[in-house]
Amino acid sequence: MGKDLRGKELGVGLTQEPSGLYMARFVDRFGKRQRKRFKKLQEARQWIANATYIDEHSDLSTPTDMIVDAWFDYWIDVKKKTVRPNTWRNYTERYERNIKEVIGKMKLSEVKPLHCQKIMNNMADEGYRTSTIYQTRIALYNMLEFAKENDVILSNPCKKSVRSDIGKEAQKKEALTKEAQKKFLEGATGQSYEDQYRFILQTGLRTGELVGLKWEDIDFSKKTMKIQRSMEFRHKVGEWRVGPPKSKSGYRTIPLTDEAIRILKRQKEKHKEIKVIPMEWTEYVFLCRKGSPIKNSTYDTALFKICEKSNIPKFSMHILRHTFATRCIEAGMKPKTLQMLLGHSNIGITMNLYVHTTEEEKHKEMESVAEALKVI
């Protein structure tokens, strides 16, 4: 039993140092001494209680006694090796932000559907969108299903009755009308990233695919472009991450319009004006004046300013991809062809999420069938 400076007993693993700080320590199941200092006695008591509990319930040799936090650590380590980096990050973020606070310290075997529903309800109360709550449900279901498959729990408590469609309605992503697109391009003329905005409107690339595009991907003679990677800047770790496209369908070859070719050739000329391009970036197509790639967030920030200048509602980079898809369908492109150009594995995604019928198009279509509708 440890004591404080006055000789009063504090409890097992707790002592007060001459500095006045309280020391909490215990030996974990691996024989390693764990310790931590606190200003307040209550904080030290809380830490040692939580830490010893977690230690006792984190042994895979007795998985039925594990707490959810320990199981998540094991599961996410497996997922890190088997899913795309973005998926792993999304699972981790949803667990840390939303799942952990509700069931993290519970025994895995004691989690019930009502606990799973509480996670969703809390998110709805906090103002999360339905789409984010649904993503949380996916992470929770997969984590618990893995436990069921390994006979750690008898059944998955994240059942069909656990509802995730209870948050704020997702903001509908609408493609730009032709008029709005024209105003935007007029406002973008002469701006730093004009070529990038125009290029997405010619090709339908995702922002990460645009950032990761290299000169080796371009075939000027065949007027084609191969999509082989995606790249983004991870602010949390302060570095660029290069990975594969979003899915297997993301690997694709896109024919280039004359306008797209002109933009690429203009970029070639711009590179000659950059004083120094670091070796690691020499092969990339779209660079800033300093010779490095442009962050996704920087593109959006500059785009918002153009919207303000052009007096049109703000939109994100991804809307340019939606706009490309909508213009293609309006021009008569076959949906299956568009699906392949966008890199979608399912044509339903292409038509439901990326193609928007404008009011102008609805009027045109009705006019085209007006005669057929006249039945006398």
XYZ file of C-alpha atoms in Angstrom:
376
model
C 0.000 0.000 0.000
C 1.421 3.382 -0.972
C 1.199 6.513 1.167
C 0.981 10.257 0.628
C 3.399 12.796 2.107
C 1.439 12.856 5.370
C 1.634 9.100 5.778
C -1.956 8.392 4.741
C -2.469 5.131 2.830
C -3.576 5.687 -0.793
C -4.082 2.153 -2.070
C -2.210 -0.458 -4.055
C 0.075 1.005 -6.731
C -0.336 4.624 -5.585
C 2.234 6.890 -3.927
C 2.880 10.605 -3.599
C 6.305 11.924 -4.567
C 8.201 14.778 -2.815
C 7.201 17.032 -5.747
C 3.577 16.539 -4.761
C 2.708 14.511 -7.873
C 0.915 11.193 -7.481
C 2.531 8.114 -9.015
C 0.315 5.256 -10.259
C 1.976 1.989 -11.309
C 1.288 -1.685 -11.873
C 2.862 -4.677 -13.624
C 0.980 -5.744 -16.757
C 0.348 -9.291 -17.953
C 3.639 -9.273 -19.875
C 5.619 -8.478 -16.708
C 6.288 -4.912 -17.817
C 5.970 -2.114 -15.252
C 3.501 0.594 -16.291
C 3.557 3.986 -14.554
C 2.188 7.484 -14.876
C 2.246 10.704 -12.803
C -0.743 12.917 -12.034
C -1.385 16.190 -10.235
C -4.581 14.904 -8.645
C -5.072 11.696 -6.630
C -8.454 11.008 -8.238
C -6.904 11.090 -11.712
C -4.220 8.606 -10.616
C -6.852 6.269 -9.141
C -8.965 6.468 -12.310
C -5.992 5.743 -14.557
C -4.782 2.699 -12.633
C -8.318 1.303 -12.425
C -8.849 1.684 -16.199
C -5.366 0.492 -17.149
C -5.482 -2.669 -15.018
C -8.971 -3.484 -16.277
C -7.897 -3.123 -19.898
C -4.788 -5.208 -19.223
C -6.836 -7.996 -17.664
C -9.301 -8.031 -20.568
C -6.932 -7.789 -23.538
C -5.673 -11.342 -23.740
C -6.446 -13.128 -27.012
C -5.984 -16.476 -25.258
C -9.240 -15.716 -23.416
C -11.061 -13.638 -26.070
C -14.531 -13.995 -24.567
C -13.322 -11.821 -21.680
C -11.902 -9.083 -23.908
C -13.125 -5.501 -23.837
C -14.154 -3.817 -27.078
C -11.135 -1.456 -27.130
C -8.747 -4.427 -27.110
C -10.710 -6.263 -29.804
C -10.760 -3.141 -32.003
C -6.960 -2.846 -31.735
C -6.613 -6.454 -32.878
C -9.227 -6.147 -35.650
C -7.969 -2.846 -37.074
C -4.427 -4.213 -37.206
C -5.736 -7.028 -39.422
C -7.710 -4.543 -41.534
C -4.644 -2.362 -42.024
C -3.121 -5.228 -44.000
C -6.232 -6.149 -46.007
C -8.121 -2.967 -46.967
C -7.309 0.295 -48.710
C -5.627 2.992 -46.561
C -8.676 5.255 -46.796
C -10.959 2.471 -45.565
C -8.635 1.740 -42.633
C -8.521 5.443 -41.746
C -12.300 5.750 -41.950
C -12.812 2.733 -39.666
C -10.320 4.169 -37.159
C -11.858 7.633 -37.208
C -15.389 6.376 -36.708
C -14.306 4.130 -33.826
C -12.288 6.806 -32.037
C -14.878 9.543 -32.492
C -18.156 7.692 -32.069
C -17.983 4.026 -31.043
C -15.297 4.041 -28.353
C -17.064 6.388 -25.926
C -20.157 4.165 -25.791
C -18.825 0.592 -25.726
C -15.008 0.844 -25.639
C -14.661 -0.302 -22.012
C -17.437 -2.914 -22.191
C -16.734 -6.622 -22.462
C -17.185 -7.660 -26.083
C -19.578 -10.439 -25.033
C -21.827 -7.958 -23.185
C -22.514 -5.592 -26.097
C -26.201 -5.649 -27.036
C -28.200 -4.136 -29.933
C -29.344 -1.343 -27.612
C -25.703 -0.297 -27.115
C -25.160 -0.290 -30.887
C -28.278 1.813 -31.356
C -27.082 4.247 -28.687
C -23.982 4.936 -30.806
C -26.216 5.876 -33.748
C -28.594 7.901 -31.571
C -25.737 9.878 -30.020
C -24.449 10.781 -33.467
C -27.893 11.914 -34.604
C -28.215 14.059 -31.469
C -24.809 15.607 -32.200
C -25.912 16.643 -35.691
C -24.087 14.065 -37.819
C -25.331 13.424 -41.342
C -27.046 10.130 -42.143
C -24.188 9.145 -44.474
C -21.618 9.415 -41.649
C -23.830 7.471 -39.223
C -24.172 4.771 -41.887
C -20.366 4.616 -42.241
C -20.097 4.179 -38.473
C -22.588 1.322 -38.598
C -20.518 -0.383 -41.304
C -17.361 -0.156 -39.178
C -19.184 -1.409 -36.085
C -20.866 -4.281 -37.937
C -17.636 -5.444 -39.568
C -15.705 -5.340 -36.295
C -18.360 -7.363 -34.461
C -18.880 -9.750 -37.377
C -15.168 -10.582 -37.288
C -15.583 -11.462 -33.606
C -18.544 -13.697 -34.430
C -16.660 -15.449 -37.249
C -13.850 -16.228 -34.804
C -16.257 -17.596 -32.153
C -15.452 -14.764 -29.746
C -19.169 -13.895 -29.558
C -22.181 -16.050 -30.416
C -23.961 -13.477 -32.561
C -23.417 -10.008 -33.975
C -25.346 -7.466 -31.851
C -25.297 -4.913 -34.659
C -28.443 -6.443 -36.130
C -30.835 -5.200 -38.822
C -32.893 -3.531 -36.112
C -29.996 -1.109 -35.449
C -31.007 1.921 -37.507
C -28.523 4.340 -39.000
C -30.890 6.393 -41.181
C -31.620 8.877 -38.408
C -29.227 11.787 -38.923
C -29.326 14.994 -40.906
C -30.199 14.512 -44.540
C -27.100 14.459 -46.707
C -26.619 17.543 -48.804
C -27.473 16.701 -52.391
C -24.549 17.112 -54.760
C -25.808 18.772 -57.900
C -23.839 19.206 -61.094
C -23.349 22.749 -62.327
C -25.844 24.029 -64.835
C -24.351 25.111 -68.155
C -24.841 28.725 -67.156
C -23.125 28.232 -63.771
C -20.306 26.296 -65.435
C -19.758 29.136 -67.903
C -19.673 31.718 -65.096
C -17.250 29.583 -63.105
C -14.838 29.160 -66.010
C -14.962 32.877 -66.736
C -14.078 33.526 -63.090
C -11.303 30.904 -63.170
C -9.612 32.415 -66.221
C -6.133 33.561 -65.291
C -6.297 31.999 -61.803
C -3.506 29.727 -60.487
C -5.386 26.439 -60.860
C -7.469 27.234 -63.931
C -5.923 24.375 -65.924
C -6.703 21.818 -63.215
C -10.357 22.844 -62.974
C -10.736 22.774 -66.746
C -8.955 19.409 -66.960
C -11.400 17.720 -64.558
C -14.289 19.128 -66.582
C -12.688 17.461 -69.660
C -11.852 14.106 -68.034
C -13.973 13.526 -64.908
C -10.945 12.708 -62.722
C -11.153 12.479 -58.948
C -9.014 15.106 -57.228
C -6.567 12.494 -55.921
C -6.150 11.093 -59.444
C -5.454 14.573 -60.787
C -2.839 15.215 -58.078
C -1.164 11.849 -58.720
C -1.039 12.135 -62.517
C 2.440 11.662 -64.043
C 3.784 12.424 -67.505
C 4.390 8.714 -68.038
C 0.595 8.245 -67.863
C 0.055 10.493 -70.898
C 0.285 9.212 -74.491
C 0.153 12.282 -76.718
C 0.322 10.224 -79.934
C -2.709 8.096 -79.016
C -4.388 10.982 -77.129
C -5.011 8.821 -74.067
C -4.309 8.955 -70.350
C -3.888 6.044 -67.931
C -5.124 6.329 -64.346
C -2.810 4.229 -62.181
C -2.633 5.963 -58.784
C -4.185 8.430 -56.386
C -2.290 10.877 -54.188
C -3.263 13.128 -51.287
C -1.630 15.134 -48.530
C -2.311 13.742 -45.053
C -2.365 16.767 -42.754
C -2.367 14.611 -39.621
C 1.081 13.189 -40.385
C 2.275 16.050 -42.600
C 3.205 14.001 -45.660
C 2.051 12.967 -49.125
C 0.530 9.514 -49.514
C 0.460 7.703 -52.858
C -1.860 4.741 -53.290
C -3.891 2.817 -55.856
C -7.090 4.207 -57.416
C -10.298 3.939 -55.381
C -11.134 0.461 -56.728
C -10.045 -2.038 -59.386
C -12.308 -0.219 -61.840
C -10.331 2.919 -61.034
C -7.479 1.595 -63.189
C -8.559 2.832 -66.598
C -7.536 4.518 -69.843
C -9.292 7.760 -70.745
C -9.335 9.215 -74.288
C -8.311 12.876 -74.244
C -10.183 15.691 -75.954
C -8.315 18.329 -77.930
C -8.940 20.753 -75.065
C -7.410 18.287 -72.566
C -4.344 17.926 -74.814
C -3.988 21.722 -74.989
C -4.101 21.937 -71.196
C -1.394 19.281 -70.829
C 0.877 21.002 -73.344
C 0.347 24.271 -71.496
C 1.454 22.549 -68.289
C 4.627 21.397 -70.054
C 5.419 25.035 -70.804
C 4.628 26.130 -67.255
C 7.093 23.565 -65.870
C 9.865 25.264 -67.821
C 9.146 28.481 -65.912
C 9.508 26.846 -62.475
C 12.994 27.644 -61.178
C 13.486 24.473 -59.115
C 11.463 21.253 -59.170
C 12.539 18.720 -56.492
C 13.520 15.357 -57.977
C 10.599 13.564 -56.313
C 8.080 15.747 -58.187
C 9.623 16.078 -61.662
C 7.343 13.402 -63.146
C 4.086 14.905 -61.879
C 1.887 16.900 -64.263
C 0.208 19.493 -62.051
C 2.585 21.424 -59.795
C 2.513 24.796 -58.062
C 5.034 27.591 -58.606
C 7.322 26.081 -55.975
C 7.557 22.834 -57.951
C 5.475 20.653 -55.621
C 1.954 19.128 -55.864
C -1.084 21.104 -54.720
C -3.040 19.873 -51.699
C -6.692 18.876 -52.146
C -7.789 21.482 -49.601
C -5.907 24.205 -51.472
C -7.840 23.435 -54.647
C -11.134 23.761 -52.758
C -10.130 27.021 -51.056
C -9.184 28.619 -54.382
C -12.359 27.276 -55.965
C -14.534 28.867 -53.247
C -12.961 32.257 -53.979
C -13.787 31.898 -57.671
C -17.400 31.082 -56.756
C -17.627 34.260 -54.676
C -16.091 36.297 -57.472
C -18.467 34.755 -60.034
C -21.519 35.186 -57.763
C -22.462 31.495 -57.857
C -23.119 29.107 -54.908
C -19.993 27.496 -53.447
C -19.222 23.911 -54.438
C -16.360 21.446 -53.963
C -13.876 19.999 -56.448
C -15.907 16.803 -56.651
C -18.802 18.701 -58.225
C -16.605 19.266 -61.290
C -16.544 15.472 -61.715
C -20.349 15.380 -61.375
C -20.593 18.140 -63.967
C -18.379 16.242 -66.431
C -20.632 13.176 -66.082
C -23.820 15.184 -66.573
C -22.478 16.992 -69.660
C -21.476 13.610 -71.177
C -24.975 12.160 -70.748
C -26.557 15.358 -72.081
C -24.366 15.018 -75.178
C -25.610 11.468 -75.771
C -22.816 9.344 -74.301
C -23.828 5.792 -73.451
C -24.049 5.216 -69.676
C -21.802 2.134 -69.895
C -19.070 4.177 -71.574
C -19.368 6.882 -68.938
C -19.147 4.250 -66.197
C -15.780 3.103 -67.533
C -14.485 6.664 -67.933
C -15.369 7.503 -64.327
C -13.911 4.248 -63.007
C -17.108 2.977 -61.365
C -17.587 -0.722 -60.663
C -21.381 -0.345 -60.722
C -23.366 1.533 -63.338
C -25.952 2.374 -60.665
C -23.382 4.593 -58.958
C -22.784 6.391 -62.234
C -26.420 7.107 -62.962
C -27.756 7.704 -59.445
C -24.967 9.762 -57.933
C -23.076 11.387 -60.771
C -25.616 12.211 -63.445
C -28.064 15.035 -62.806
C -30.874 16.142 -65.071
C -31.032 19.914 -65.213
C -34.303 21.850 -65.580
C -33.231 22.839 -69.079
C -32.764 19.207 -70.084
C -36.137 18.209 -68.632
C -37.858 20.813 -70.800
C -35.956 19.675 -73.893
C -36.863 16.025 -73.290
C -40.547 16.856 -72.806
C -40.573 18.914 -75.990
C -39.052 15.995 -77.889
C -41.900 13.667 -76.870
C -44.690 16.250 -76.931
C -46.099 15.042 -80.242
C -46.133 11.420 -79.120
C -48.107 12.395 -76.028
C -50.930 13.935 -78.115
C -53.436 11.123 -78.208
C -56.775 12.291 -79.612
